[in-house]
PDB file of C-alpha atoms in Angstrom:
ATOM      1  CA  VAL A   1     129.485-111.964 149.629  1.00  0.00           C
ATOM      2  CA  ILE A   2     130.529-109.008 147.455  1.00  0.00           C
ATOM      3  CA  ARG A   3     126.968-108.413 146.274  1.00  0.00           C
ATOM      4  CA  GLN A   4     125.670-108.378 149.850  1.00  0.00           C
ATOM      5  CA  MET A   5     128.299-106.162 151.476  1.00  0.00           C
ATOM      6  CA  PRO A   6     127.102-102.674 152.454  1.00  0.00           C
ATOM      7  CA  GLU A   7     130.351-100.996 151.309  1.00  0.00           C
ATOM      8  CA  GLY A   8     130.851-100.041 147.694  1.00  0.00           C
ATOM      9  CA  LEU A   9     133.439-102.116 145.846  1.00  0.00           C
ATOM     10  CA  LEU A  10     134.947-101.543 142.407  1.00  0.00           C
ATOM     11  CA  VAL A  11     137.321-104.181 141.031  1.00  0.00           C
ATOM     12  CA  LEU A  12     139.899-103.011 138.492  1.00  0.00           C
ATOM     13  CA  ASP A  13     142.079-104.800 136.003  1.00  0.00           C
ATOM     14  CA  ALA A  14     145.798-104.074 135.639  1.00  0.00           C
ATOM     15  CA  ARG A  15     145.029-101.083 133.390  1.00  0.00           C
ATOM     16  CA  GLY A  16     142.728 -99.441 135.959  1.00  0.00           C
ATOM     17  CA  VAL A  17     139.533-100.338 134.109  1.00  0.00           C
ATOM     18  CA  VAL A  18     136.484-101.292 136.185  1.00  0.00           C
ATOM     19  CA  THR A  19     135.688-105.000 135.777  1.00  0.00           C
ATOM     20  CA  ARG A  20     133.202-105.576 138.629  1.00  0.00           C
ATOM     21  CA  VAL A  21     130.902-103.345 140.627  1.00  0.00           C
ATOM     22  CA  ASN A  22     128.816-104.356 143.598  1.00  0.00           C
ATOM     23  CA  PRO A  23     125.312-102.902 144.105  1.00  0.00           C
ATOM     24  CA  ALA A  24     126.455-100.650 146.971  1.00  0.00           C
ATOM     25  CA  ALA A  25     129.065 -98.958 144.742  1.00  0.00           C
ATOM     26  CA  SER A  26     126.481 -98.506 142.033  1.00  0.00           C
ATOM     27  CA  ARG A  27     124.128 -96.787 144.491  1.00  0.00           C
ATOM     28  CA  LEU A  28     126.928 -94.707 146.006  1.00  0.00           C
ATOM     29  CA  LEU A  29     128.083 -93.432 142.618  1.00  0.00           C
ATOM     30  CA  GLY A  30     124.564 -92.995 141.273  1.00  0.00           C
ATOM     31  CA  GLN A  31     125.310 -95.013 138.147  1.00  0.00           C
ATOM     32  CA  GLY A  32     124.200 -98.422 136.970  1.00  0.00           C
ATOM     33  CA  GLN A  33     126.692-101.267 137.012  1.00  0.00           C
ATOM     34  CA  ASP A  34     126.457-101.482 133.228  1.00  0.00           C
ATOM     35  CA  ARG A  35     127.603 -97.836 132.942  1.00  0.00           C
ATOM     36  CA  LEU A  36     130.584 -98.344 135.268  1.00  0.00           C
ATOM     37  CA  ILE A  37     132.005-101.638 133.978  1.00  0.00           C
ATOM     38  CA  GLY A  38     134.523-101.192 131.177  1.00  0.00           C
ATOM     39  CA  ARG A  39     135.350 -97.580 132.058  1.00  0.00           C
ATOM     40  CA  PRO A  40     138.659 -96.349 133.452  1.00  0.00           C
ATOM     41  CA  LEU A  41     138.379 -95.672 137.185  1.00  0.00           C
ATOM     42  CA  LEU A  42     138.889 -91.941 136.743  1.00  0.00           C
ATOM     43  CA  SER A  43     136.058 -91.766 134.239  1.00  0.00           C
ATOM     44  CA  ALA A  44     133.761 -93.857 136.441  1.00  0.00           C
ATOM     45  CA  LEU A  45     134.316 -91.565 139.433  1.00  0.00           C
ATOM     46  CA  MET A  46     134.415 -88.256 137.564  1.00  0.00           C
ATOM     47  CA  SER A  47     131.150 -86.860 138.949  1.00  0.00           C
ATOM     48  CA  TYR A  48     131.719 -88.016 142.532  1.00  0.00           C
ATOM     49  CA  PRO A  49     133.238 -85.614 145.126  1.00  0.00           C
ATOM     50  CA  LEU A  50     136.699 -87.013 145.831  1.00  0.00           C
ATOM     51  CA  ASP A  51     139.051 -86.576 148.764  1.00  0.00           C
ATOM     52  CA  ALA A  52     142.853 -86.462 148.555  1.00  0.00           C
ATOM     53  CA  GLU A  53     143.342 -90.220 149.128  1.00  0.00           C
ATOM     54  CA  VAL A  54     140.946 -91.138 146.339  1.00  0.00           C
ATOM     55  CA  ARG A  55     142.669 -88.683 144.013  1.00  0.00           C
ATOM     56  CA  ARG A  56     146.016 -90.366 144.852  1.00  0.00           C
ATOM     57  CA  VAL A  57     144.603 -93.751 143.866  1.00  0.00           C
ATOM     58  CA  LEU A  58     143.103 -92.319 140.688  1.00  0.00           C
ATOM     59  CA  ARG A  59     146.451 -90.828 139.691  1.00  0.00           C
ATOM     60  CA  ALA A  60     147.973 -94.260 140.262  1.00  0.00           C
ATOM     61  CA  ALA A  61     145.353 -95.837 138.021  1.00  0.00           C
ATOM     62  CA  GLU A  62     146.306 -93.402 135.268  1.00  0.00           C
ATOM     63  CA  THR A  63     150.070 -93.801 135.646  1.00  0.00           C
ATOM     64  CA  GLY A  64     150.228 -97.435 136.739  1.00  0.00           C
ATOM     65  CA  VAL A  65     152.241 -96.473 139.837  1.00  0.00           C
ATOM     66  CA  LEU A  66     150.707 -96.581 143.311  1.00  0.00           C
ATOM     67  CA  GLU A  67     153.135 -94.956 145.682  1.00  0.00           C
ATOM     68  CA  GLY A  68     153.210 -96.683 149.045  1.00  0.00           C
ATOM     69  CA  GLY A  69     151.870-100.016 147.781  1.00  0.00           C
ATOM     70  CA  THR A  70     148.342-101.301 148.203  1.00  0.00           C
ATOM     71  CA  THR A  71     145.701 -99.057 149.676  1.00  0.00           C
ATOM     72  CA  THR A  72     142.084 -99.299 150.696  1.00  0.00           C
ATOM     73  CA  VAL A  73     139.983 -96.227 150.186  1.00  0.00           C
ATOM     74  CA  ASP A  74     136.925 -95.622 152.346  1.00  0.00           C
ATOM     75  CA  VAL A  75     134.480 -93.420 150.488  1.00  0.00           C
ATOM     76  CA  GLN A  76     131.427 -92.240 152.386  1.00  0.00           C
ATOM     77  CA  SER A  77     128.214 -91.200 150.701  1.00  0.00           C
ATOM     78  CA  PRO A  78     127.842 -87.402 150.618  1.00  0.00           C
ATOM     79  CA  GLU A  79     125.065 -86.220 152.880  1.00  0.00           C
TER      80      GLU A  79
END
């Protein structure tokens, strides 16, 4: 299911390191899955234009504290 979904999905471990990447996320970020897995989220997304909500989640990945609990971030491909 994850491999077939059209939305990009990155799965992180408790330290904020990317452990799984679906093909849509790989295409969206312009990087191969092998380059994304094992990297901290901030590093994996460094070259992608980020909005305020994504930056909030990235800060949480760095600090280990996500204010407001769980969040889902919808990132659209730049056009």
